[in-house]
Structure formats: C-alpha cells, structure tokens
Amino acid sequence: MDFQEVRNALRKRQALLSFKHHLTDPSGKISSWVGHDCCRWIGISCKNLTSHVARVDLRNTITYPLFDEKTGLLTYRRSCLAGKLNPSLLTLKHLYYLDLGWNCFEEIPKFIGKLKSLRYLNLSSASFGGEIPSSLGNLSNLNHLDLSCEHPSCPSYSKNLNWLSHLPSLKYLDLGGANLSNNALNWLHDVNMLPSLLELHLSACSIKENLPISLETVNFTSLLVLDMSGNHISSSFPSWLFNLSSLRKLDLSRNSFNTPIPLEFASLKSLEDLDLFDAGLQGQIPKLFGSLCRLKKFHLRLNYLEGGVKEVLNGFSDCKNASLESLDLSVNMLESELPSSLGMLKNLQHLDLYQNYFWGSIPESIGNLSTLKTLDLSLNRMNGSIPASFGQLSQLVDLDLSYNSWEGTLTEAHLINLTRLESFALSTDRPMPLIFSVTNYKWVPPFKLHKIEICNCQIGPAFPIWLQSQTQLSYVILSHTGILDSISQEWFLKISSQVEVLDLSYNQIPGKLPFQSKFPKLIIINLSNNQFDGPLQLLSTNASVDSLHDSSLSQPIPLDFGELLPKLQSLYLFNNNLKGTIPPSICSIKGMYILSLRNNKLSGEFPQAWSLWKEINAVDVAYNNLSGNIPSSMGIPRTLVVLKMNNNNFGGEIPSSLHNCSKLSRLDLGGNKFTGTLPL
C-alpha cells in the first residue's frame, strides 16, 4: 500500500470514528468499530478494488412497536442510534448508499445535501422532525429517496417541494407521514417534473383538499406505484390519474371521495394491485373491473357500495388468464346471490365478503378454488346447506361462516381434506338448525385448529372425539351447541398452557368446575348457563372477563379474590347460589368496570373501599341478603352509570356523596330499609 492509499485509509477511518463519536449507541451496535480496516466494520461496505467506503447501512432492525407499544417501546428505544449526525461523512467522497432508518435522531442536517455521490438515501422513521431541507435538491444522482415516517416521533413538513425538480434520476420517492398541507396545490407540479419516477408514496401527508384535479401535461407517466392512502382527500378523482397507464399498484385507501367509482378506471389496464379500502365510495361496482385481467389484489372494504357482484365476477372469469388472488368486498351494502362464476377464479387465495347482504346458498363451484387460503362470509344473509364441495379446498387456512342462516348437516366429508385449516368459525342466527353429523364417532380430522368458534349449531349431546383431538387451541367458543356431557379433564389439560379465550356458555355441561390445571394465558372466561356446581375456582390470574352466571356455583367467594385476579375488568356471577360475604379484596381490582353478583345468597356488608375503583361503570348486587350501610365512598367513582342494590337488607341514610356520580342513569335501591332522601 503506497503513501496515498494509507492516507486515504486513515481519512475514511477517522471520518467514521468522528461520526460514531457524536452518536449514542445504547445497544452497542457500532461499538465494534475498532481496528484499522473500517471496511470490516458492521454497517460499512467498501468497493472491492479501491476500498473506498461505498455504503453506510445503520438501519435499526427493531422497528417502532405500533401494535405492542407497552412492551416494545423500551426495547425499540434501547436499540436506537441517537444524537447528531456529524458532517465528517462528507470526507467519504464515494459514498453512494446511506441508510439510517428507524433510529432516533432530530432534524435532517443540511450537509446531507453535499453528499453528491449518493444514489440511495433512506432516512425513514428515524425521528427526523422539522422542515425537509431543500438542500436535498443538490443530490442530482439520487435514484431512491425515503423520508417517510410510520410513528409520531418525526413530524416533518415541507412548505414547498421545488427542490425535487433538481433530481432528474429519481425513481423512488417516499414522503409518507410528512405534512404537505402548507404546500397548497404545488406539490403535484413539483412531482410532475420527475420523468423517471417509478414509485411515489405520499401516504398520510395531510393532502386533504390540496389535490389538483387536472394537469396540463402529465410527465410522470412511467409511474408503476402510487400510494396516496390516508390523506382524507375530499375531492373527486383527479383526471390525471387515468393517464398513468403504466400503473401496477394504486392505493387510495382511507380517503373521502364520496363519489361513485369512475368508469375511467378501465384505462388502467396494467393494474395488478388496487386498494380502495375506506375511500367513501358510493353506488355500484362497475363491471369494467372484470376486464382488468392483470388485477391480483382488489380491495373495496368499508365503503357504501350496493347492488350485485355477478357482472364483475363474470368479467374476471372471462379473462383467459385470470390473475385475481385477493378480493375484499367486506363491510359494504352489497346484496345478491353469489354466482357460480366465482368458481372460475382459479388463482383466488383470499375472499372476504364479511358484513354485506349476500343471500342464497354457496355455489357448488366454490370447490374449484383449489388455491383458496382464507374465506370470510360472516355477517350476511346466506342460507341453505353448506356444499360438500368445501371438502376440496385443501389449501384453506382460515374459514369464517358465522352469523348467517345455515341449515342442514355438516359431515366429515366437508372437512376431510382441509389439512391446513387453523381457524374455523360457524354460527347461525337461530337455535341449532345446523347439525354436525359425523358418521364415524372415532373420526379424527386432518387439521390442527388454533381457533374454533361454533354457536347455535348442534354438536352434542356428547363432546365429540373430533373436538377432543384439537389440542393446539388458543381461542375456543362453543356456545349453544347442545353439549350435555362432561368434558374430558385431559382435553382441558392439553389446551391449558396456550388458551386465551374459553367460552362454553349456554350448554348443559354438568359437574364440578372441571379444571385441575391453571390457564396462565386465559383472558376471557365464559362458562355461564351450564350445570357447574361447587366452589368458585381460580382459572387464570390474567383474566379480564370472568363469566359464570346462571350456573349452580355455591360456597363463598375466596377472601383473596382481588389479589388472585388483579387484571379483572368484568365479573358476571349472577343467578348462582354463592354464599358468604363479598370479600373486601374485590375493591383492590383497580380496573374493575362491571360487577354483577345479582341473585345469590350473599350476606354481610358491602366492601367500603369504592374509591379504589377508578373506572367502575356498573354494580349490581340486587336480590341478596346484604346488610349494613351503603359506604360513603360510593360517590367517589364519578364513572358509575348503573347501581342496583335493591331487595337486600341495607339500612341507614342514603349517602349524600351519591350526588357526585354525575353519569348515574340507572339507580334501584328499593326493597331495603333506607332512610332520608335521594341527593339530587
């Protein structure tokens, strides 16, 4: 290595160390930046022949916990690089790739605009706030620019995007989450100056009414992907949109067009992915969509669409090579039968028709959808029997037929080939017109369910072997199923470690509460309207809803009930034979929302510490043998809406603190020995 090479190596090493010095690194990601050869450091890549630093990739692999904020936020912050970006990076003259995404910085430094060799710049979700610097317009070689943000810690904005016109090579632009509301109508003019642009992402940019309806000349006709979702756009569809004939993906979801779907969509023949979820669409689905034969994903969920689907589905089925893989028409007002042409969509993997007014029976042709993985027909007006051709859907993973008017029988022939089934939901809107009739009592299905939800369907009287074979369940609802038999203790033991929801309500299951094991993950418990008797047993310390009403439970509520169920929010134990007192520990359950102990044989005084209930909404202890005074602390929880203490042996004056319960709308204190008047 000659002198010049040694000098260059030292300069690039010193530049990176200076950059590191100004950062905080709680996870120690760049603590390995030691030694003489910086090309071996984590996140650094060099050119093979010259050893010039070409790439700096310090993207955080742990992203912001959008759906698990309580447990994941601390982990995310501990993994973030933070601090100020040092301009020592300007020493790296050959740097063409810079990715600092998902870290915790502040404003985008203006010196970034001097990294003239950059072709790829990704600062997404890196907590950069403030105005997007116009100096980025100096990066004339840039192909890829991502300044998007998917969490609330980077409220960037732009007053103008004029600098975009200086990036003639730009192919990818993502400004998602940046506030463009102060940009008036000029943003589209600036984007229109990018003839090489292939992808444009402007989701959640507060565009609203700032969407130009027309353009004199459309220059960015090479565009393949356009995402303008979540902007609350309230205008009509812009005419320039339909000049983008090369578009393959279009996302206009979460807007407010409040208009019928324009017929001009027929010009977008290259579309493969169209998302119009929650876009305020009205009227009928034009049959023209059936002619878009390249369409793979077509989502119209949560609009105001009405009419039928026959013409659209017939159009898709007429395509020589129908490509449709995902069709979502859920949460609309569509009203028709399902045509037999549905079975012609041979590539369909996901079909969601949830919450419409579809009626009639399922066409036999559905068995031809050999690639179908998810099917949701719930909350419609479907009726008739379920066709045996269901048994041909061997790829099905998630099946939801709940809340319809099914009748007839369901046999093992419907289920025998569903080897991949993980979620199965089936219910009717009246008591048990659909019967599970398994001819072979010992039949064991080929699937292992994680979720089962069967309501108003005849499964009993015995608890069948095919259900006992399902031991990987985390979600169990078997309500109104005619089960009269006791349930295997062994089955409960096998599901106990993972089950989170357990609902066996409205059967006639007899005997003691059949639990010898604990359920560490159980959150919702509903065993009401059965024939359980004996003492009240603890099932899970994590339960938030516990319902055992209308059983035959007796004996006292455990004294340490509050300590055993600290996360409980709703407790339904009405219409039992519970004896003894209400334990004071019940007031230590701070998140208690509903307490219903109506119609038992409870005695003694009501616990005094009402003030510990910060969110209590309803208390019903009517028809017991409770006595003593109503505690004055009853007036402290201002959230109380329903209070029923009637038909007990309470006495003394009604506490004046009751007037603090400003939301109280239902009050019954009759059938007691109170004195005084109600405070108003």
Short mmCIF file of C-alpha atoms in Angstrom, two decimals, residues 123-586:
data_model
loop_
_atom_site.label_atom_id
_atom_site.label_comp_id
_atom_site.label_asym_id
_atom_site.label_seq_id
_atom_site.Cartn_x
_atom_site.Cartn_y
_atom_site.Cartn_z
CA LEU A 123 -33.93 8.31 6.49
CA SER A 124 -37.32 6.69 7.09
CA SER A 125 -38.84 6.64 10.58
CA ALA A 126 -35.60 7.95 12.08
CA SER A 127 -37.40 10.56 14.22
CA PHE A 128 -36.30 13.41 11.95
CA GLY A 129 -38.64 16.34 12.51
CA GLY A 130 -38.80 19.90 11.27
CA GLU A 131 -38.75 21.12 7.69
CA ILE A 132 -37.34 18.89 5.00
CA PRO A 133 -34.22 20.77 3.81
CA SER A 134 -34.25 21.98 0.22
CA SER A 135 -30.51 21.19 0.06
CA LEU A 136 -31.54 17.62 -0.79
CA GLY A 137 -32.14 19.00 -4.27
CA ASN A 138 -28.34 19.06 -4.71
CA LEU A 139 -28.23 15.25 -4.82
CA SER A 140 -28.60 15.13 -8.57
CA ASN A 141 -27.56 11.46 -8.82
CA LEU A 142 -30.23 10.25 -6.40
CA ASN A 143 -32.36 7.29 -7.53
CA HIS A 144 -34.02 6.40 -4.22
CA LEU A 145 -35.23 8.83 -1.52
CA ASP A 146 -37.19 7.66 1.51
CA LEU A 147 -38.10 10.28 4.12
CA SER A 148 -41.25 8.52 5.33
CA CYS A 149 -42.30 8.09 8.94
CA GLU A 150 -44.54 5.42 10.42
CA HIS A 151 -44.66 6.67 14.00
CA PRO A 152 -45.49 10.01 15.70
CA SER A 153 -41.93 10.95 16.68
CA CYS A 154 -40.94 12.50 13.36
CA PRO A 155 -43.41 15.27 12.40
CA SER A 156 -41.59 16.53 9.32
CA TYR A 157 -43.17 19.01 6.94
CA SER A 158 -42.47 20.83 3.71
CA LYS A 159 -43.61 24.28 2.59
CA ASN A 160 -42.52 23.54 -0.95
CA LEU A 161 -41.02 20.69 -2.93
CA ASN A 162 -39.35 22.79 -5.64
CA TRP A 163 -36.05 21.04 -4.97
CA LEU A 164 -37.47 17.82 -6.40
CA SER A 165 -37.11 19.23 -9.91
CA HIS A 166 -33.31 19.03 -9.50
CA LEU A 167 -33.43 15.23 -9.10
CA PRO A 168 -33.94 14.07 -12.70
CA SER A 169 -32.77 10.50 -11.98
CA LEU A 170 -35.15 9.89 -9.08
CA LYS A 171 -37.07 6.64 -9.46
CA TYR A 172 -38.36 6.10 -5.91
CA LEU A 173 -39.83 8.80 -3.63
CA ASP A 174 -41.48 8.21 -0.26
CA LEU A 175 -42.63 11.19 1.81
CA GLY A 176 -45.22 9.23 3.77
CA GLY A 177 -46.18 10.98 7.02
CA ALA A 178 -44.70 14.35 6.03
CA ASN A 179 -47.15 17.21 6.36
CA LEU A 180 -47.78 18.74 2.92
CA SER A 181 -50.86 20.74 3.93
CA ASN A 182 -48.98 24.05 3.61
CA ASN A 183 -47.83 23.16 0.12
CA ALA A 184 -51.15 24.21 -1.39
CA LEU A 185 -51.52 22.65 -4.83
CA ASN A 186 -47.86 22.98 -5.86
CA TRP A 187 -46.69 19.57 -4.69
CA LEU A 188 -48.13 17.82 -7.76
CA HIS A 189 -46.42 20.31 -10.11
CA ASP A 190 -43.08 19.50 -8.44
CA VAL A 191 -43.63 15.74 -8.63
CA ASN A 192 -44.64 16.11 -12.28
CA MET A 193 -41.06 17.29 -13.00
CA LEU A 194 -39.71 13.76 -12.35
CA PRO A 195 -39.97 11.89 -15.66
CA SER A 196 -38.02 8.84 -14.39
CA LEU A 197 -40.20 8.31 -11.32
CA LEU A 198 -41.42 4.73 -10.90
CA GLU A 199 -42.75 4.76 -7.32
CA LEU A 200 -44.44 7.62 -5.45
CA HIS A 201 -45.52 7.14 -1.83
CA LEU A 202 -47.44 10.01 -0.23
CA SER A 203 -49.48 8.24 2.46
CA ALA A 204 -50.77 10.28 5.42
CA CYS A 205 -49.41 13.58 4.09
CA SER A 206 -52.46 15.68 5.07
CA ILE A 207 -53.19 16.46 1.43
CA LYS A 208 -56.96 16.68 2.12
CA GLU A 209 -58.40 19.24 -0.32
CA ASN A 210 -54.98 20.01 -1.84
CA LEU A 211 -55.32 17.51 -4.66
CA PRO A 212 -55.22 19.12 -8.11
CA ILE A 213 -57.95 17.68 -10.29
CA SER A 214 -56.13 18.24 -13.59
CA LEU A 215 -52.66 18.71 -15.09
CA GLU A 216 -51.96 20.40 -18.41
CA THR A 217 -49.28 17.81 -19.22
CA VAL A 218 -48.59 14.60 -17.34
CA ASN A 219 -44.83 13.94 -17.35
CA PHE A 220 -44.51 11.09 -14.86
CA THR A 221 -46.31 8.52 -16.99
CA SER A 222 -43.68 5.87 -16.24
CA LEU A 223 -45.09 5.59 -12.72
CA LEU A 224 -45.67 1.99 -11.61
CA VAL A 225 -46.69 2.53 -7.96
CA LEU A 226 -48.80 5.35 -6.50
CA ASP A 227 -49.74 5.41 -2.81
CA MET A 228 -51.86 8.34 -1.60
CA SER A 229 -53.62 6.50 1.22
CA GLY A 230 -54.73 8.09 4.47
CA ASN A 231 -54.91 11.69 3.23
CA HIS A 232 -58.62 12.33 3.85
CA ILE A 233 -58.93 13.59 0.28
CA SER A 234 -62.41 15.03 -0.14
CA SER A 235 -62.37 15.97 -3.83
CA SER A 236 -63.39 13.86 -6.79
CA PHE A 237 -60.94 11.53 -8.51
CA PRO A 238 -58.34 13.59 -10.46
CA SER A 239 -58.40 13.23 -14.25
CA TRP A 240 -54.57 12.98 -14.50
CA LEU A 241 -54.71 9.73 -12.52
CA PHE A 242 -56.18 7.91 -15.51
CA ASN A 243 -53.29 8.97 -17.78
CA LEU A 244 -50.91 6.83 -15.70
CA SER A 245 -51.43 3.85 -17.96
CA SER A 246 -48.35 2.01 -16.69
CA LEU A 247 -49.61 1.86 -13.09
CA ARG A 248 -49.37 -1.57 -11.49
CA LYS A 249 -50.20 -0.64 -7.90
CA LEU A 250 -52.62 2.07 -6.77
CA ASP A 251 -53.53 2.72 -3.14
CA LEU A 252 -56.17 5.38 -2.48
CA SER A 253 -57.48 3.86 0.74
CA ARG A 254 -58.61 5.88 3.77
CA ASN A 255 -59.84 8.91 1.85
CA SER A 256 -63.24 10.59 1.47
CA PHE A 257 -64.04 10.81 -2.23
CA ASN A 258 -67.79 10.41 -1.55
CA THR A 259 -68.48 9.62 -5.16
CA PRO A 260 -69.24 6.63 -7.40
CA ILE A 261 -66.28 4.75 -8.85
CA PRO A 262 -65.30 6.47 -12.14
CA LEU A 263 -65.57 4.45 -15.35
CA GLU A 264 -62.15 5.85 -16.33
CA PHE A 265 -60.55 3.12 -14.24
CA ALA A 266 -60.94 0.99 -17.37
CA SER A 267 -57.91 2.80 -18.84
CA LEU A 268 -55.57 1.39 -16.17
CA LYS A 269 -55.10 -1.94 -17.94
CA SER A 270 -51.77 -2.69 -16.23
CA LEU A 271 -53.15 -2.58 -12.68
CA GLU A 272 -52.22 -5.54 -10.51
CA ASP A 273 -52.97 -4.13 -7.06
CA LEU A 274 -55.90 -1.76 -6.39
CA ASP A 275 -56.74 -0.73 -2.83
CA LEU A 276 -59.82 1.47 -2.34
CA PHE A 277 -60.49 0.50 1.29
CA ASP A 278 -62.49 3.12 3.23
CA ALA A 279 -62.44 5.60 0.35
CA GLY A 280 -66.01 6.91 0.70
CA LEU A 281 -67.16 5.17 -2.49
CA GLN A 282 -70.86 5.01 -3.38
CA GLY A 283 -73.10 3.34 -5.94
CA GLN A 284 -72.39 0.03 -7.65
CA ILE A 285 -69.17 -1.72 -8.57
CA PRO A 286 -68.72 -1.07 -12.30
CA LYS A 287 -68.44 -4.21 -14.39
CA LEU A 288 -65.37 -2.66 -16.08
CA PHE A 289 -63.18 -4.05 -13.27
CA GLY A 290 -63.86 -7.51 -14.61
CA SER A 291 -61.90 -6.52 -17.72
CA LEU A 292 -58.75 -5.66 -15.74
CA CYS A 293 -57.34 -9.13 -16.25
CA ARG A 294 -53.95 -8.42 -14.65
CA LEU A 295 -55.54 -7.48 -11.34
CA LYS A 296 -54.24 -9.66 -8.50
CA LYS A 297 -55.44 -7.68 -5.48
CA PHE A 298 -58.78 -5.84 -5.48
CA HIS A 299 -59.88 -4.32 -2.16
CA LEU A 300 -63.06 -2.29 -1.69
CA ARG A 301 -63.60 -2.89 2.04
CA LEU A 302 -65.60 -0.40 4.15
CA ASN A 303 -67.39 1.72 1.56
CA TYR A 304 -71.03 2.39 0.71
CA LEU A 305 -71.28 0.15 -2.33
CA GLU A 306 -74.53 -1.56 -3.18
CA GLY A 307 -76.04 -3.79 -5.83
CA GLY A 308 -74.71 -7.13 -7.04
CA VAL A 309 -71.38 -8.67 -7.99
CA LYS A 310 -72.42 -11.03 -10.77
CA GLU A 311 -71.27 -8.89 -13.71
CA VAL A 312 -67.89 -8.11 -12.13
CA LEU A 313 -67.18 -11.74 -11.25
CA ASN A 314 -68.36 -12.90 -14.67
CA GLY A 315 -65.91 -10.43 -16.21
CA PHE A 316 -62.99 -11.79 -14.21
CA SER A 317 -63.93 -15.34 -15.12
CA ASP A 318 -63.89 -14.41 -18.83
CA CYS A 319 -60.20 -13.46 -18.64
CA LYS A 320 -58.06 -16.08 -20.38
CA ASN A 321 -55.55 -15.90 -17.56
CA ALA A 322 -57.50 -14.51 -14.62
CA SER A 323 -54.87 -13.35 -12.12
CA LEU A 324 -57.09 -12.34 -9.18
CA GLU A 325 -55.60 -13.60 -5.90
CA SER A 326 -57.25 -11.40 -3.25
CA LEU A 327 -60.79 -9.99 -3.36
CA ASP A 328 -62.10 -7.96 -0.40
CA LEU A 329 -65.62 -6.53 -0.68
CA SER A 330 -66.35 -6.63 3.05
CA VAL A 331 -68.34 -4.05 5.06
CA ASN A 332 -70.47 -2.68 2.24
CA MET A 333 -74.16 -2.93 1.34
CA LEU A 334 -73.84 -5.43 -1.49
CA GLU A 335 -76.94 -7.54 -1.99
CA SER A 336 -77.11 -10.52 -4.33
CA GLU A 337 -76.53 -14.23 -4.67
CA LEU A 338 -73.02 -15.47 -5.26
CA PRO A 339 -72.77 -16.52 -8.91
CA SER A 340 -71.36 -19.88 -9.98
CA SER A 341 -68.72 -17.96 -11.97
CA LEU A 342 -66.97 -17.43 -8.62
CA GLY A 343 -65.51 -20.90 -9.11
CA MET A 344 -63.69 -19.73 -12.26
CA LEU A 345 -61.25 -17.58 -10.27
CA LYS A 346 -58.71 -20.39 -10.15
CA ASN A 347 -55.91 -18.26 -8.62
CA LEU A 348 -58.01 -16.81 -5.80
CA GLN A 349 -56.32 -17.14 -2.40
CA HIS A 350 -58.28 -14.67 -0.24
CA LEU A 351 -62.01 -13.95 -0.45
CA ASP A 352 -63.59 -11.60 2.11
CA LEU A 353 -67.31 -10.76 1.79
CA TYR A 354 -67.87 -10.10 5.51
CA GLN A 355 -70.78 -7.85 6.58
CA ASN A 356 -72.89 -7.37 3.50
CA TYR A 357 -76.36 -8.54 2.47
CA PHE A 358 -75.42 -11.53 0.32
CA TRP A 359 -78.14 -14.15 0.32
CA GLY A 360 -78.81 -17.61 -1.04
CA SER A 361 -76.59 -20.65 -0.83
CA ILE A 362 -72.90 -21.06 -1.52
CA PRO A 363 -72.40 -22.21 -5.14
CA GLU A 364 -71.06 -25.74 -5.56
CA SER A 365 -68.38 -24.28 -7.84
CA ILE A 366 -66.55 -22.92 -4.80
CA GLY A 367 -64.85 -26.29 -4.60
CA ASN A 368 -62.90 -25.32 -7.74
CA LEU A 369 -60.95 -22.65 -5.83
CA SER A 370 -58.08 -25.01 -5.16
CA THR A 371 -55.69 -22.24 -4.04
CA LEU A 372 -58.10 -20.57 -1.58
CA LYS A 373 -56.50 -19.90 1.82
CA THR A 374 -58.97 -17.57 3.57
CA LEU A 375 -62.74 -17.35 3.17
CA ASP A 376 -64.96 -14.99 5.18
CA LEU A 377 -68.71 -14.97 4.51
CA SER A 378 -69.69 -13.92 8.02
CA LEU A 379 -72.46 -11.44 8.86
CA ASN A 380 -74.51 -11.89 5.71
CA ARG A 381 -77.92 -13.41 4.93
CA MET A 382 -76.65 -16.64 3.43
CA ASN A 383 -78.88 -19.68 3.88
CA GLY A 384 -79.30 -23.26 2.81
CA SER A 385 -76.86 -26.08 3.38
CA ILE A 386 -73.10 -25.87 3.08
CA PRO A 387 -72.00 -27.69 -0.09
CA ALA A 388 -69.90 -30.83 0.22
CA SER A 389 -67.51 -29.30 -2.34
CA PHE A 390 -65.97 -27.45 0.61
CA GLY A 391 -64.08 -30.65 1.18
CA GLN A 392 -61.99 -29.89 -1.93
CA LEU A 393 -60.48 -26.67 -0.50
CA SER A 394 -57.27 -28.35 0.61
CA GLN A 395 -55.31 -25.09 0.97
CA LEU A 396 -57.85 -23.42 3.26
CA VAL A 397 -56.33 -21.97 6.45
CA ASP A 398 -58.99 -19.55 7.75
CA LEU A 399 -62.73 -20.21 7.34
CA ASP A 400 -65.45 -17.94 8.77
CA LEU A 401 -69.10 -18.73 8.01
CA SER A 402 -70.54 -17.22 11.19
CA TYR A 403 -73.73 -15.15 11.58
CA ASN A 404 -75.76 -16.47 8.67
CA SER A 405 -78.86 -18.69 8.39
CA TRP A 406 -77.33 -22.06 7.59
CA GLU A 407 -79.25 -25.30 7.95
CA GLY A 408 -78.83 -28.97 7.18
CA THR A 409 -75.93 -31.15 8.24
CA LEU A 410 -72.16 -30.89 8.23
CA THR A 411 -70.27 -34.18 7.96
CA GLU A 412 -66.66 -35.27 7.84
CA ALA A 413 -66.92 -35.07 4.02
CA HIS A 414 -66.96 -31.25 4.36
CA LEU A 415 -63.75 -31.26 6.39
CA ILE A 416 -61.78 -34.35 5.47
CA ASN A 417 -59.35 -32.68 3.04
CA LEU A 418 -58.87 -29.40 4.92
CA THR A 419 -55.43 -30.41 6.14
CA ARG A 420 -54.18 -26.83 6.63
CA LEU A 421 -57.18 -25.41 8.45
CA GLU A 422 -56.21 -23.34 11.52
CA SER A 423 -59.28 -21.16 12.17
CA PHE A 424 -62.90 -22.33 11.88
CA ALA A 425 -65.95 -20.15 12.71
CA LEU A 426 -69.55 -21.21 12.08
CA SER A 427 -72.78 -19.92 13.57
CA THR A 428 -76.44 -19.39 12.72
CA ASP A 429 -78.94 -16.73 13.67
CA ARG A 430 -81.42 -19.14 15.29
CA PRO A 431 -81.09 -22.15 17.61
CA MET A 432 -79.39 -25.15 16.07
CA PRO A 433 -80.78 -25.57 12.51
CA LEU A 434 -77.32 -26.89 11.51
CA ILE A 435 -76.20 -30.24 12.86
CA PHE A 436 -72.71 -31.71 12.98
CA SER A 437 -73.30 -35.30 11.96
CA VAL A 438 -70.05 -37.26 11.97
CA THR A 439 -70.89 -40.81 10.91
CA ASN A 440 -67.68 -42.29 12.29
CA TYR A 441 -67.71 -41.50 16.01
CA LYS A 442 -63.94 -42.05 16.26
CA TRP A 443 -63.08 -39.83 13.26
CA VAL A 444 -60.11 -37.53 13.83
CA PRO A 445 -59.82 -34.60 11.40
CA PRO A 446 -56.56 -33.96 9.49
CA PHE A 447 -56.19 -30.37 10.76
CA LYS A 448 -54.94 -28.81 14.00
CA LEU A 449 -57.02 -25.74 14.80
CA HIS A 450 -55.77 -22.69 16.69
CA LYS A 451 -59.21 -21.09 16.76
CA ILE A 452 -62.69 -22.58 16.83
CA GLU A 453 -65.95 -20.63 17.13
CA ILE A 454 -69.22 -22.56 16.82
CA CYS A 455 -72.51 -21.04 18.00
CA ASN A 456 -76.13 -22.15 17.60
CA CYS A 457 -75.11 -25.39 15.91
CA GLN A 458 -75.83 -28.88 17.22
CA ILE A 459 -72.62 -30.63 18.26
CA GLY A 460 -73.80 -32.53 21.35
CA PRO A 461 -75.09 -34.19 23.33
CA ALA A 462 -71.65 -35.79 23.71
CA PHE A 463 -68.38 -33.87 23.47
CA PRO A 464 -67.15 -35.49 20.23
CA ILE A 465 -63.76 -37.09 19.68
CA TRP A 466 -63.07 -34.89 16.66
CA LEU A 467 -63.17 -31.86 19.01
CA GLN A 468 -61.16 -33.62 21.70
CA SER A 469 -58.42 -34.12 19.10
CA GLN A 470 -57.93 -30.34 18.80
CA THR A 471 -55.25 -29.68 21.41
CA GLN A 472 -53.46 -26.62 19.96
CA LEU A 473 -56.38 -24.24 20.50
CA SER A 474 -55.83 -20.72 21.81
CA TYR A 475 -59.36 -19.46 21.09
CA VAL A 476 -62.38 -21.62 21.97
CA ILE A 477 -66.04 -20.62 21.63
CA LEU A 478 -68.58 -23.46 21.75
CA SER A 479 -71.80 -21.67 22.74
CA HIS A 480 -75.36 -23.00 22.30
CA THR A 481 -74.07 -26.28 20.90
CA GLY A 482 -76.26 -28.73 22.83
CA ILE A 483 -73.43 -30.35 24.78
CA LEU A 484 -74.91 -32.24 27.75
CA ASP A 485 -71.89 -34.35 28.57
CA SER A 486 -68.99 -33.61 30.89
CA ILE A 487 -65.80 -32.53 29.17
CA SER A 488 -62.59 -34.50 29.33
CA GLN A 489 -60.20 -33.30 32.01
CA GLU A 490 -57.37 -34.44 29.74
CA TRP A 491 -58.51 -32.09 26.95
CA PHE A 492 -58.54 -29.10 29.30
CA LEU A 493 -55.08 -30.04 30.47
CA LYS A 494 -53.74 -30.14 26.89
CA ILE A 495 -55.08 -26.71 25.90
CA SER A 496 -54.45 -25.03 29.27
CA SER A 497 -50.98 -23.67 28.52
CA GLN A 498 -51.97 -21.66 25.43
CA VAL A 499 -55.72 -20.94 25.52
CA GLU A 500 -56.63 -17.22 25.79
CA VAL A 501 -60.40 -17.27 25.21
CA LEU A 502 -62.65 -20.01 26.61
CA ASP A 503 -66.42 -19.80 26.09
CA LEU A 504 -68.58 -22.88 26.73
CA SER A 505 -71.71 -20.89 27.59
CA TYR A 506 -75.33 -21.94 27.12
CA ASN A 507 -74.81 -25.66 27.16
CA GLN A 508 -75.80 -28.04 29.95
CA ILE A 509 -72.35 -29.28 30.92
CA PRO A 510 -72.67 -30.91 34.36
CA GLY A 511 -70.46 -31.44 37.40
CA LYS A 512 -67.82 -29.51 39.27
CA LEU A 513 -65.79 -26.85 37.52
CA PRO A 514 -63.61 -29.27 35.57
CA PHE A 515 -60.22 -27.67 35.99
CA GLN A 516 -57.34 -29.29 37.75
CA SER A 517 -54.78 -27.16 35.91
CA LYS A 518 -54.16 -23.43 35.64
CA PHE A 519 -54.58 -21.37 32.48
CA PRO A 520 -51.75 -18.82 32.52
CA LYS A 521 -52.79 -17.02 29.31
CA LEU A 522 -56.56 -17.09 29.75
CA ILE A 523 -58.07 -13.60 29.35
CA ILE A 524 -61.78 -14.19 28.70
CA ILE A 525 -63.71 -16.92 30.53
CA ASN A 526 -67.40 -17.58 29.89
CA LEU A 527 -68.82 -20.77 31.37
CA SER A 528 -72.27 -19.36 32.10
CA ASN A 529 -75.61 -21.19 31.72
CA ASN A 530 -74.30 -24.65 32.45
CA GLN A 531 -74.78 -27.07 35.34
CA PHE A 532 -71.48 -26.49 37.12
CA ASP A 533 -71.69 -26.60 40.88
CA GLY A 534 -69.37 -26.46 43.85
CA PRO A 535 -66.89 -23.75 44.83
CA LEU A 536 -65.71 -20.89 42.64
CA GLN A 537 -62.26 -21.81 41.34
CA LEU A 538 -59.47 -19.59 40.09
CA LEU A 539 -58.67 -20.31 36.45
CA SER A 540 -56.27 -17.54 35.45
CA THR A 541 -54.61 -14.57 37.13
CA ASN A 542 -54.62 -12.75 33.75
CA ALA A 543 -58.39 -12.86 33.21
CA SER A 544 -60.09 -9.59 32.27
CA VAL A 545 -63.60 -11.06 31.80
CA ASP A 546 -64.95 -13.82 34.05
CA SER A 547 -68.50 -15.02 33.39
CA LEU A 548 -70.03 -17.91 35.32
CA HIS A 549 -73.58 -16.65 35.66
CA ASP A 550 -76.61 -18.96 35.62
CA SER A 551 -74.72 -21.96 36.92
CA SER A 552 -75.11 -23.66 40.28
CA LEU A 553 -71.99 -22.36 41.99
CA SER A 554 -72.14 -22.33 45.77
CA GLN A 555 -69.91 -21.69 48.74
CA PRO A 556 -68.15 -18.36 49.40
CA ILE A 557 -66.13 -16.11 47.08
CA PRO A 558 -62.46 -16.56 48.14
CA LEU A 559 -61.25 -13.88 50.59
CA ASP A 560 -58.18 -13.15 48.44
CA PHE A 561 -60.24 -12.90 45.22
CA GLY A 562 -58.91 -9.41 44.42
CA GLU A 563 -55.27 -10.47 44.76
CA LEU A 564 -55.85 -13.57 42.65
CA LEU A 565 -57.45 -11.68 39.73
CA PRO A 566 -55.72 -8.26 39.63
CA LYS A 567 -56.42 -7.69 35.91
CA LEU A 568 -60.15 -8.41 36.04
CA GLN A 569 -62.42 -5.84 34.36
CA SER A 570 -65.80 -7.59 34.21
CA LEU A 571 -67.18 -10.16 36.64
CA TYR A 572 -70.54 -11.86 35.98
CA LEU A 573 -71.61 -14.26 38.74
CA PHE A 574 -75.35 -13.50 38.85
CA ASN A 575 -78.01 -16.20 39.24
CA ASN A 576 -75.92 -18.64 41.28
CA ASN A 577 -76.02 -19.89 44.87
CA LEU A 578 -72.93 -18.10 46.16
CA LYS A 579 -72.85 -17.76 49.94
CA GLY A 580 -70.82 -15.84 52.49
CA THR A 581 -69.67 -12.24 52.14
CA ILE A 582 -68.30 -10.10 49.33
CA PRO A 583 -64.57 -10.06 50.14
CA PRO A 584 -63.07 -6.56 50.70
CA SER A 585 -60.19 -7.56 48.40
CA ILE A 586 -62.56 -7.18 45.44
#
